[in-house]
Amino acid sequence: MTLVNAVPQRQGAAGPRAAELPDGCLALAELAGHVLGRPVHHVRQTQSVSEVDRGVFSRAELTGPNRAAQLAALESPGGPVLTIGGDCGVELVPIGVARFRHGPGLGVAWFDAHADLNTAESSPSGAFHGMVLRSLFGEGDPEFAAAPALEPGRAALLGTRVFDPEEQAAVARGLAVTSVDAMAGVEKLYVHVDLDVLDPAEFAGLNYPEPDGWTIERLVAELDALAGYGVVGAGITECVGTSREVEVLTPVLEAVGRLLTSR
């Protein structure tokens, strides 16, 4: 049975709409529960913020109560987990737990307009949502670096169209790849969907919109193409849409649901 966790964290994000992420999370989670026919578990997250500390905005909140609550929610999931964010930083815990449980053969399909491969030193904003994938590879700030970490080359950037120089360098050395087929030795798969992979004309409720994104139809097709993998978990993040706006995402939730129930 799929566990749906709503994680309304906003401290990992930057941008003028970051404060809307908790409400967007709740709106999307309510729709996910309806579409998937599953109850939604609300993971309590503090909403306080703090200044940049050693290059990371709101470090104390991200490494303290928010993380502890997520870890507690994943102690005995009993099946695949769908995490509804909140900012992309909410993926640090479920992907880290999946890597621990499923071993070095875990791969990640990272649907995102941004590579999220910065470190605290290279980030232009200090926002952790731009560092989370790098942290999952065990690199960067030790308070966030995953252990065990993803194996190099076992994350595929899909729909990614914005790279900072440090992120380009990470891809150039093979830390992440740009197609699922390029991930060798993947035995289980986690699917991350930052909604900014979509074009802003397709969905208005984006925290960090970027032009030239995908249509909803394209995203659904790309998700369905992963049906041959054993998908053990998924996350959908960075929603600032209202209950009415998120309804257009129903096909995306249905596609993710198919992946989580076909393993």
Short mmCIF file of N, CA, C and O in Angstrom, two decimals, residues 111-246:
data_model
loop_
_atom_site.label_atom_id
_atom_site.label_comp_id
_atom_site.label_asym_id
_atom_site.label_seq_id
_atom_site.Cartn_x
_atom_site.Cartn_y
_atom_site.Cartn_z
N PHE A 111 13.19 14.65 -12.39
CA PHE A 111 12.45 15.55 -13.28
C PHE A 111 12.46 16.94 -12.64
O PHE A 111 11.78 17.18 -11.64
N ASP A 112 13.17 17.88 -13.24
CA ASP A 112 13.37 19.17 -12.57
C ASP A 112 13.94 20.15 -13.59
O ASP A 112 14.83 19.80 -14.36
N ALA A 113 13.47 21.38 -13.58
CA ALA A 113 14.06 22.40 -14.44
C ALA A 113 15.49 22.71 -14.03
O ALA A 113 16.29 23.17 -14.84
N HIS A 114 15.82 22.46 -12.75
CA HIS A 114 17.13 22.79 -12.19
C HIS A 114 17.85 21.50 -11.79
O HIS A 114 17.22 20.52 -11.39
N ALA A 115 19.18 21.54 -11.86
CA ALA A 115 19.96 20.35 -11.56
C ALA A 115 20.07 20.08 -10.06
O ALA A 115 20.30 18.94 -9.65
N ASP A 116 19.95 21.10 -9.22
CA ASP A 116 20.04 20.95 -7.76
C ASP A 116 21.34 20.29 -7.33
O ASP A 116 21.37 19.50 -6.39
N LEU A 117 22.43 20.65 -8.02
CA LEU A 117 23.74 20.05 -7.77
C LEU A 117 24.75 21.06 -7.22
O LEU A 117 25.96 20.84 -7.29
N ASN A 118 24.25 22.15 -6.66
CA ASN A 118 25.16 23.10 -6.03
C ASN A 118 25.61 22.61 -4.66
O ASN A 118 25.05 21.66 -4.10
N THR A 119 26.62 23.27 -4.12
CA THR A 119 27.03 23.08 -2.73
C THR A 119 26.81 24.41 -2.01
O THR A 119 26.50 25.43 -2.63
N ALA A 120 27.01 24.42 -0.70
CA ALA A 120 26.88 25.66 0.05
C ALA A 120 27.87 26.71 -0.46
O ALA A 120 27.59 27.91 -0.45
N GLU A 121 29.02 26.24 -0.93
CA GLU A 121 30.04 27.17 -1.43
C GLU A 121 29.67 27.75 -2.80
O GLU A 121 29.99 28.90 -3.09
N SER A 122 29.01 26.97 -3.63
CA SER A 122 28.73 27.43 -4.99
C SER A 122 27.35 28.03 -5.16
O SER A 122 27.08 28.71 -6.15
N SER A 123 26.45 27.82 -4.21
CA SER A 123 25.07 28.29 -4.36
C SER A 123 25.00 29.81 -4.38
O SER A 123 25.53 30.47 -3.47
N PRO A 124 24.33 30.38 -5.36
CA PRO A 124 24.18 31.84 -5.38
C PRO A 124 23.17 32.36 -4.38
O PRO A 124 23.15 33.55 -4.08
N SER A 125 22.31 31.48 -3.84
CA SER A 125 21.22 31.92 -2.97
C SER A 125 21.32 31.40 -1.54
O SER A 125 20.71 31.98 -0.63
N GLY A 126 22.01 30.30 -1.32
CA GLY A 126 22.01 29.66 0.00
C GLY A 126 20.79 28.79 0.24
O GLY A 126 20.61 28.24 1.33
N ALA A 127 19.93 28.65 -0.76
CA ALA A 127 18.71 27.85 -0.62
C ALA A 127 19.03 26.37 -0.81
O ALA A 127 19.56 25.97 -1.85
N PHE A 128 18.67 25.55 0.17
CA PHE A 128 19.05 24.15 0.12
C PHE A 128 18.38 23.39 -1.01
O PHE A 128 18.91 22.36 -1.46
N HIS A 129 17.24 23.86 -1.50
CA HIS A 129 16.60 23.10 -2.57
C HIS A 129 17.46 23.02 -3.82
O HIS A 129 17.22 22.17 -4.68
N GLY A 130 18.44 23.90 -3.95
CA GLY A 130 19.38 23.82 -5.06
C GLY A 130 20.61 22.99 -4.78
O GLY A 130 21.51 22.91 -5.62
N MET A 131 20.66 22.36 -3.60
CA MET A 131 21.81 21.54 -3.19
C MET A 131 21.45 20.09 -2.91
O MET A 131 22.32 19.26 -2.68
N VAL A 132 20.15 19.77 -2.92
CA VAL A 132 19.72 18.49 -2.36
C VAL A 132 20.25 17.29 -3.14
O VAL A 132 20.67 16.29 -2.54
N LEU A 133 20.27 17.34 -4.47
CA LEU A 133 20.76 16.18 -5.22
C LEU A 133 22.26 16.00 -4.99
O LEU A 133 22.73 14.87 -4.85
N ARG A 134 23.00 17.09 -4.92
CA ARG A 134 24.43 16.99 -4.63
C ARG A 134 24.64 16.34 -3.26
O ARG A 134 25.53 15.50 -3.08
N SER A 135 23.82 16.71 -2.29
CA SER A 135 23.91 16.12 -0.95
C SER A 135 23.62 14.63 -0.98
O SER A 135 24.23 13.85 -0.23
N LEU A 136 22.68 14.21 -1.82
CA LEU A 136 22.34 12.79 -1.91
C LEU A 136 23.48 11.97 -2.48
O LEU A 136 23.56 10.76 -2.24
N PHE A 137 24.40 12.62 -3.19
CA PHE A 137 25.61 11.94 -3.65
C PHE A 137 26.71 11.94 -2.58
O PHE A 137 27.83 11.50 -2.84
N GLY A 138 26.38 12.44 -1.39
CA GLY A 138 27.33 12.42 -0.29
C GLY A 138 28.36 13.52 -0.33
O GLY A 138 29.37 13.47 0.38
N GLU A 139 28.11 14.54 -1.15
CA GLU A 139 29.06 15.64 -1.30
C GLU A 139 28.50 16.92 -0.67
O GLU A 139 27.33 17.03 -0.38
N GLY A 140 29.40 17.89 -0.49
CA GLY A 140 28.98 19.17 0.05
C GLY A 140 28.97 19.18 1.56
O GLY A 140 29.72 18.45 2.22
N ASP A 141 28.09 19.97 2.13
CA ASP A 141 28.03 20.19 3.57
C ASP A 141 27.81 18.86 4.32
O ASP A 141 26.86 18.13 4.04
N PRO A 142 28.67 18.55 5.30
CA PRO A 142 28.55 17.25 5.98
C PRO A 142 27.26 17.08 6.78
O PRO A 142 26.85 15.95 7.06
N GLU A 143 26.60 18.18 7.17
CA GLU A 143 25.33 18.05 7.90
C GLU A 143 24.19 17.59 7.00
O GLU A 143 23.13 17.19 7.49
N PHE A 144 24.40 17.65 5.69
CA PHE A 144 23.37 17.25 4.74
C PHE A 144 23.79 16.06 3.87
O PHE A 144 22.94 15.41 3.26
N ALA A 145 25.09 15.78 3.81
CA ALA A 145 25.59 14.73 2.91
C ALA A 145 25.04 13.37 3.31
O ALA A 145 25.17 12.94 4.46
N ALA A 146 24.44 12.67 2.36
CA ALA A 146 23.83 11.37 2.62
C ALA A 146 24.89 10.30 2.85
O ALA A 146 25.94 10.30 2.22
N ALA A 147 24.57 9.38 3.76
CA ALA A 147 25.44 8.23 4.01
C ALA A 147 24.54 7.05 4.42
O ALA A 147 23.94 7.12 5.48
N PRO A 148 24.43 6.03 3.57
CA PRO A 148 25.14 5.84 2.31
C PRO A 148 24.63 6.80 1.23
O PRO A 148 23.49 7.26 1.29
N ALA A 149 25.50 7.07 0.29
CA ALA A 149 25.19 8.02 -0.78
C ALA A 149 24.79 7.31 -2.06
O ALA A 149 25.07 6.12 -2.24
N LEU A 150 24.14 8.06 -2.94
CA LEU A 150 23.90 7.53 -4.28
C LEU A 150 25.24 7.28 -4.97
O LEU A 150 26.20 8.02 -4.79
N GLU A 151 25.28 6.24 -5.79
CA GLU A 151 26.47 5.97 -6.58
C GLU A 151 26.58 6.99 -7.72
O GLU A 151 25.56 7.35 -8.32
N PRO A 152 27.77 7.45 -8.04
CA PRO A 152 27.92 8.39 -9.17
C PRO A 152 27.30 7.82 -10.44
O PRO A 152 27.44 6.63 -10.74
N GLY A 153 26.60 8.67 -11.17
CA GLY A 153 25.96 8.26 -12.41
C GLY A 153 24.59 7.64 -12.24
O GLY A 153 23.96 7.27 -13.23
N ARG A 154 24.09 7.55 -11.00
CA ARG A 154 22.79 6.92 -10.78
C ARG A 154 21.69 7.92 -10.45
O ARG A 154 20.80 7.65 -9.65
N ALA A 155 21.79 9.08 -11.08
CA ALA A 155 20.68 10.04 -11.10
C ALA A 155 20.62 10.62 -12.50
O ALA A 155 21.64 11.04 -13.06
N ALA A 156 19.43 10.62 -13.08
CA ALA A 156 19.24 11.13 -14.44
C ALA A 156 18.47 12.44 -14.37
O ALA A 156 17.36 12.50 -13.81
N LEU A 157 19.05 13.50 -14.92
CA LEU A 157 18.41 14.80 -14.99
C LEU A 157 17.49 14.83 -16.21
O LEU A 157 17.94 14.69 -17.34
N LEU A 158 16.20 15.04 -15.97
CA LEU A 158 15.19 14.94 -17.03
C LEU A 158 14.39 16.24 -17.08
O LEU A 158 13.82 16.67 -16.09
N GLY A 159 14.37 16.87 -18.25
CA GLY A 159 13.70 18.15 -18.38
C GLY A 159 14.48 19.30 -17.78
O GLY A 159 13.96 20.41 -17.65
N THR A 160 15.74 19.07 -17.44
CA THR A 160 16.57 20.08 -16.79
C THR A 160 17.11 21.04 -17.83
O THR A 160 17.64 20.62 -18.86
N ARG A 161 16.96 22.33 -17.57
CA ARG A 161 17.36 23.32 -18.56
C ARG A 161 18.06 24.53 -17.96
O ARG A 161 18.39 25.47 -18.69
N VAL A 162 18.33 24.50 -16.66
CA VAL A 162 19.05 25.60 -16.01
C VAL A 162 20.18 25.01 -15.17
O VAL A 162 19.95 24.20 -14.27
N PHE A 163 21.41 25.40 -15.48
CA PHE A 163 22.59 24.89 -14.79
C PHE A 163 23.48 26.04 -14.35
O PHE A 163 23.79 26.93 -15.15
N ASP A 164 23.91 26.02 -13.10
CA ASP A 164 24.98 26.90 -12.65
C ASP A 164 26.32 26.25 -13.02
O ASP A 164 26.37 25.04 -13.29
N PRO A 165 27.41 27.03 -13.04
CA PRO A 165 28.70 26.46 -13.46
C PRO A 165 29.13 25.23 -12.67
O PRO A 165 29.63 24.25 -13.25
N GLU A 166 28.95 25.24 -11.36
CA GLU A 166 29.35 24.09 -10.55
C GLU A 166 28.51 22.86 -10.90
O GLU A 166 29.00 21.74 -10.88
N GLU A 167 27.26 23.08 -11.25
CA GLU A 167 26.39 21.97 -11.64
C GLU A 167 26.83 21.40 -12.98
O GLU A 167 26.83 20.17 -13.18
N GLN A 168 27.19 22.26 -13.91
CA GLN A 168 27.70 21.79 -15.20
C GLN A 168 28.96 20.95 -15.00
O GLN A 168 29.14 19.92 -15.65
N ALA A 169 29.82 21.38 -14.09
CA ALA A 169 31.05 20.64 -13.82
C ALA A 169 30.75 19.27 -13.23
O ALA A 169 31.41 18.27 -13.56
N ALA A 170 29.74 19.20 -12.36
CA ALA A 170 29.37 17.92 -11.75
C ALA A 170 28.85 16.94 -12.80
O ALA A 170 29.17 15.75 -12.77
N VAL A 171 28.06 17.44 -13.74
CA VAL A 171 27.56 16.59 -14.82
C VAL A 171 28.71 16.17 -15.74
O VAL A 171 28.79 15.00 -16.17
N ALA A 172 29.62 17.08 -16.00
CA ALA A 172 30.74 16.77 -16.89
C ALA A 172 31.61 15.65 -16.34
O ALA A 172 32.18 14.86 -17.11
N ARG A 173 31.72 15.55 -15.03
CA ARG A 173 32.52 14.46 -14.45
C ARG A 173 31.70 13.21 -14.16
O ARG A 173 32.19 12.27 -13.54
N GLY A 174 30.44 13.21 -14.59
CA GLY A 174 29.65 11.99 -14.52
C GLY A 174 28.89 11.78 -13.22
O GLY A 174 28.36 10.69 -13.00
N LEU A 175 28.79 12.80 -12.38
CA LEU A 175 28.06 12.62 -11.12
C LEU A 175 26.59 12.32 -11.41
O LEU A 175 26.00 11.42 -10.82
N ALA A 176 26.01 13.08 -12.33
CA ALA A 176 24.64 12.82 -12.81
C ALA A 176 24.69 12.70 -14.32
O ALA A 176 25.61 13.22 -14.97
N VAL A 177 23.70 12.02 -14.88
CA VAL A 177 23.62 11.82 -16.33
C VAL A 177 22.35 12.49 -16.85
O VAL A 177 21.57 13.04 -16.07
N THR A 178 22.15 12.46 -18.14
CA THR A 178 21.03 13.19 -18.72
C THR A 178 20.01 12.30 -19.42
O THR A 178 19.19 12.78 -20.19
N SER A 179 20.05 11.02 -19.14
CA SER A 179 18.99 10.12 -19.61
C SER A 179 18.93 8.91 -18.69
O SER A 179 19.94 8.52 -18.09
N VAL A 180 17.76 8.33 -18.58
CA VAL A 180 17.60 7.14 -17.74
C VAL A 180 18.44 5.99 -18.29
O VAL A 180 19.02 5.21 -17.53
N ASP A 181 18.52 5.86 -19.61
CA ASP A 181 19.27 4.76 -20.22
C ASP A 181 20.76 4.82 -19.88
O ASP A 181 21.45 3.80 -19.94
N ALA A 182 21.25 6.01 -19.52
CA ALA A 182 22.68 6.15 -19.19
C ALA A 182 23.00 5.73 -17.77
O ALA A 182 24.18 5.68 -17.40
N MET A 183 22.00 5.41 -16.97
CA MET A 183 22.24 4.93 -15.61
C MET A 183 22.48 3.43 -15.64
O MET A 183 21.55 2.65 -15.83
N ALA A 184 23.71 3.01 -15.44
CA ALA A 184 24.05 1.59 -15.48
C ALA A 184 23.80 0.94 -14.12
O ALA A 184 24.03 1.54 -13.07
N GLY A 185 23.31 -0.29 -14.15
CA GLY A 185 23.21 -1.08 -12.93
C GLY A 185 22.09 -0.69 -11.98
O GLY A 185 22.12 -1.05 -10.81
N VAL A 186 21.09 0.00 -12.48
CA VAL A 186 19.98 0.41 -11.62
C VAL A 186 19.05 -0.77 -11.38
O VAL A 186 18.57 -1.41 -12.31
N GLU A 187 18.79 -1.06 -10.11
CA GLU A 187 17.91 -2.17 -9.74
C GLU A 187 16.55 -1.69 -9.23
O GLU A 187 15.53 -2.36 -9.41
N LYS A 188 16.54 -0.55 -8.56
CA LYS A 188 15.30 0.07 -8.08
C LYS A 188 15.37 1.55 -8.43
O LYS A 188 16.45 2.11 -8.58
N LEU A 189 14.21 2.19 -8.50
CA LEU A 189 14.17 3.58 -8.95
C LEU A 189 13.30 4.42 -8.03
O LEU A 189 12.22 4.00 -7.61
N TYR A 190 13.79 5.62 -7.74
CA TYR A 190 13.01 6.65 -7.07
C TYR A 190 12.73 7.74 -8.10
O TYR A 190 13.62 8.12 -8.86
N VAL A 191 11.52 8.26 -8.11
CA VAL A 191 11.11 9.26 -9.10
C VAL A 191 10.83 10.59 -8.39
O VAL A 191 9.93 10.67 -7.55
N HIS A 192 11.61 11.61 -8.74
CA HIS A 192 11.43 12.95 -8.19
C HIS A 192 10.84 13.85 -9.26
O HIS A 192 11.38 13.94 -10.37
N VAL A 193 9.78 14.54 -8.93
CA VAL A 193 9.15 15.49 -9.85
C VAL A 193 9.06 16.85 -9.18
O VAL A 193 8.24 17.07 -8.27
N ASP A 194 9.93 17.77 -9.59
CA ASP A 194 9.75 19.17 -9.25
C ASP A 194 8.83 19.73 -10.33
O ASP A 194 9.13 19.64 -11.52
N LEU A 195 7.74 20.31 -9.94
CA LEU A 195 6.74 20.74 -10.91
C LEU A 195 7.25 21.82 -11.85
O LEU A 195 6.63 22.06 -12.89
N ASP A 196 8.40 22.44 -11.53
CA ASP A 196 8.92 23.43 -12.47
C ASP A 196 9.53 22.80 -13.72
O ASP A 196 9.98 23.51 -14.62
N VAL A 197 9.52 21.45 -13.79
CA VAL A 197 9.85 20.81 -15.07
C VAL A 197 8.81 21.20 -16.12
O VAL A 197 9.08 21.16 -17.32
N LEU A 198 7.62 21.57 -15.65
CA LEU A 198 6.54 21.98 -16.54
C LEU A 198 6.74 23.42 -17.00
O LEU A 198 7.35 24.25 -16.30
N ASP A 199 6.20 23.73 -18.16
CA ASP A 199 6.20 25.10 -18.63
C ASP A 199 5.21 25.92 -17.80
O ASP A 199 4.12 25.42 -17.46
N PRO A 200 5.55 27.16 -17.45
CA PRO A 200 4.60 27.97 -16.67
C PRO A 200 3.24 28.14 -17.33
O PRO A 200 2.24 28.35 -16.63
N ALA A 201 3.18 28.04 -18.65
CA ALA A 201 1.88 28.16 -19.33
C ALA A 201 1.00 26.94 -19.07
O ALA A 201 -0.23 27.02 -19.21
N GLU A 202 1.60 25.83 -18.68
CA GLU A 202 0.85 24.60 -18.40
C GLU A 202 0.29 24.60 -16.98
O GLU A 202 -0.80 24.10 -16.74
N PHE A 203 1.08 25.15 -16.04
CA PHE A 203 0.67 25.14 -14.64
C PHE A 203 1.22 26.39 -13.98
O PHE A 203 2.43 26.62 -13.97
N ALA A 204 0.33 27.20 -13.43
CA ALA A 204 0.73 28.50 -12.89
C ALA A 204 1.31 28.43 -11.48
O ALA A 204 1.98 29.36 -11.04
N GLY A 205 1.05 27.33 -10.78
CA GLY A 205 1.41 27.26 -9.37
C GLY A 205 2.83 26.79 -9.13
O GLY A 205 3.06 25.86 -8.34
N LEU A 206 3.81 27.45 -9.76
CA LEU A 206 5.21 27.06 -9.66
C LEU A 206 5.97 28.03 -8.78
O LEU A 206 5.86 29.25 -8.95
N ASN A 207 6.77 27.50 -7.86
CA ASN A 207 7.56 28.35 -7.00
C ASN A 207 8.70 29.02 -7.75
O ASN A 207 9.03 30.18 -7.50
N TYR A 208 9.32 28.30 -8.68
CA TYR A 208 10.49 28.82 -9.38
C TYR A 208 10.35 28.53 -10.87
O TYR A 208 11.08 27.71 -11.42
N PRO A 209 9.41 29.18 -11.55
CA PRO A 209 9.14 28.84 -12.95
C PRO A 209 10.30 29.18 -13.87
O PRO A 209 11.02 30.14 -13.65
N GLU A 210 10.46 28.34 -14.89
CA GLU A 210 11.46 28.57 -15.92
C GLU A 210 10.78 28.38 -17.28
O GLU A 210 9.96 27.49 -17.44
N PRO A 211 11.11 29.21 -18.27
CA PRO A 211 10.48 29.07 -19.59
C PRO A 211 10.92 27.80 -20.30
O PRO A 211 11.89 27.14 -19.89
N ASP A 212 10.20 27.46 -21.36
CA ASP A 212 10.55 26.35 -22.25
C ASP A 212 10.48 24.99 -21.56
O ASP A 212 11.27 24.09 -21.84
N GLY A 213 9.50 24.86 -20.68
CA GLY A 213 9.32 23.58 -20.00
C GLY A 213 8.42 22.62 -20.75
O GLY A 213 7.98 22.90 -21.87
N TRP A 214 8.13 21.50 -20.12
CA TRP A 214 7.32 20.45 -20.72
C TRP A 214 5.84 20.74 -20.57
O TRP A 214 5.41 21.48 -19.68
N THR A 215 5.06 20.07 -21.40
CA THR A 215 3.62 20.03 -21.19
C THR A 215 3.31 18.94 -20.17
O THR A 215 4.12 18.04 -19.91
N ILE A 216 2.11 19.01 -19.61
CA ILE A 216 1.67 17.94 -18.71
C ILE A 216 1.63 16.61 -19.46
O ILE A 216 2.04 15.57 -18.93
N GLU A 217 1.17 16.64 -20.70
CA GLU A 217 1.11 15.42 -21.51
C GLU A 217 2.51 14.81 -21.68
O GLU A 217 2.67 13.58 -21.57
N ARG A 218 3.51 15.64 -21.92
CA ARG A 218 4.89 15.14 -22.06
C ARG A 218 5.37 14.53 -20.75
O ARG A 218 5.99 13.45 -20.75
N LEU A 219 5.14 15.19 -19.63
CA LEU A 219 5.57 14.65 -18.34
C LEU A 219 4.91 13.31 -18.07
O LEU A 219 5.57 12.35 -17.63
N VAL A 220 3.63 13.19 -18.33
CA VAL A 220 2.93 11.92 -18.11
C VAL A 220 3.54 10.82 -18.98
O VAL A 220 3.76 9.69 -18.52
N ALA A 221 3.84 11.13 -20.23
CA ALA A 221 4.43 10.14 -21.13
C ALA A 221 5.80 9.70 -20.62
O ALA A 221 6.15 8.50 -20.67
N GLU A 222 6.59 10.65 -20.13
CA GLU A 222 7.92 10.32 -19.62
C GLU A 222 7.82 9.47 -18.35
O GLU A 222 8.63 8.56 -18.13
N LEU A 223 6.85 9.74 -17.51
CA LEU A 223 6.63 8.93 -16.32
C LEU A 223 6.19 7.52 -16.70
O LEU A 223 6.71 6.52 -16.18
N ASP A 224 5.27 7.41 -17.63
CA ASP A 224 4.80 6.09 -18.05
C ASP A 224 5.93 5.27 -18.67
O ASP A 224 5.92 4.03 -18.59
N ALA A 225 6.92 5.93 -19.26
CA ALA A 225 8.04 5.22 -19.87
C ALA A 225 8.93 4.54 -18.83
O ALA A 225 9.76 3.71 -19.19
N LEU A 226 8.73 4.86 -17.56
CA LEU A 226 9.53 4.24 -16.49
C LEU A 226 8.87 2.99 -15.93
O LEU A 226 9.36 2.42 -14.95
N ALA A 227 7.80 2.54 -16.56
CA ALA A 227 7.02 1.42 -16.01
C ALA A 227 7.82 0.13 -15.88
O ALA A 227 7.48 -0.74 -15.08
N GLY A 228 8.90 -0.01 -16.64
CA GLY A 228 9.68 -1.23 -16.55
C GLY A 228 10.62 -1.30 -15.36
O GLY A 228 11.22 -2.34 -15.09
N TYR A 229 10.73 -0.22 -14.63
CA TYR A 229 11.61 -0.19 -13.45
C TYR A 229 10.81 -0.52 -12.19
O TYR A 229 9.60 -0.31 -12.14
N GLY A 230 11.49 -1.00 -11.19
CA GLY A 230 10.86 -1.20 -9.89
C GLY A 230 10.89 0.11 -9.11
O GLY A 230 11.90 0.43 -8.47
N VAL A 231 9.82 0.88 -9.20
CA VAL A 231 9.78 2.18 -8.54
C VAL A 231 9.40 2.00 -7.08
O VAL A 231 8.32 1.50 -6.76
N VAL A 232 10.29 2.42 -6.19
CA VAL A 232 10.10 2.19 -4.75
C VAL A 232 9.63 3.43 -4.01
O VAL A 232 9.26 3.35 -2.83
N GLY A 233 9.64 4.57 -4.68
CA GLY A 233 9.19 5.79 -4.03
C GLY A 233 9.16 6.92 -5.02
O GLY A 233 9.72 6.84 -6.12
N ALA A 234 8.47 7.99 -4.64
CA ALA A 234 8.36 9.16 -5.52
C ALA A 234 8.12 10.39 -4.68
O ALA A 234 7.65 10.32 -3.53
N GLY A 235 8.45 11.54 -5.26
CA GLY A 235 8.17 12.82 -4.61
C GLY A 235 7.70 13.82 -5.64
O GLY A 235 8.15 13.80 -6.79
N ILE A 236 6.79 14.69 -5.24
CA ILE A 236 6.33 15.79 -6.08
C ILE A 236 6.47 17.06 -5.25
O ILE A 236 5.90 17.16 -4.15
N THR A 237 7.21 18.04 -5.77
CA THR A 237 7.60 19.18 -4.95
C THR A 237 7.37 20.52 -5.64
O THR A 237 7.08 20.58 -6.82
N GLU A 238 7.56 21.59 -4.83
CA GLU A 238 7.59 22.98 -5.28
C GLU A 238 6.26 23.47 -5.84
O GLU A 238 6.22 24.28 -6.77
N CYS A 239 5.17 23.03 -5.24
CA CYS A 239 3.84 23.48 -5.66
C CYS A 239 3.40 24.67 -4.81
O CYS A 239 3.42 24.60 -3.57
N VAL A 240 2.98 25.73 -5.47
CA VAL A 240 2.36 26.86 -4.77
C VAL A 240 0.95 27.11 -5.32
O VAL A 240 0.38 28.18 -5.15
N GLY A 241 0.39 26.10 -5.96
CA GLY A 241 -0.94 26.23 -6.54
C GLY A 241 -2.05 26.11 -5.52
O GLY A 241 -1.88 25.51 -4.45
N THR A 242 -3.19 26.66 -5.84
CA THR A 242 -4.39 26.54 -5.01
C THR A 242 -5.10 25.22 -5.30
O THR A 242 -4.77 24.51 -6.25
N SER A 243 -6.10 24.92 -4.51
CA SER A 243 -6.86 23.68 -4.70
C SER A 243 -7.46 23.61 -6.10
O SER A 243 -7.51 22.55 -6.73
N ARG A 244 -7.91 24.74 -6.61
CA ARG A 244 -8.49 24.77 -7.96
C ARG A 244 -7.40 24.60 -9.02
O ARG A 244 -7.57 23.88 -9.99
N GLU A 245 -6.25 25.26 -8.82
CA GLU A 245 -5.18 25.21 -9.82
C GLU A 245 -4.57 23.82 -9.95
O GLU A 245 -4.22 23.39 -11.05
N VAL A 246 -4.45 23.09 -8.84
CA VAL A 246 -3.75 21.80 -8.89
C VAL A 246 -4.55 20.72 -9.60
O VAL A 246 -3.99 19.67 -9.95
#
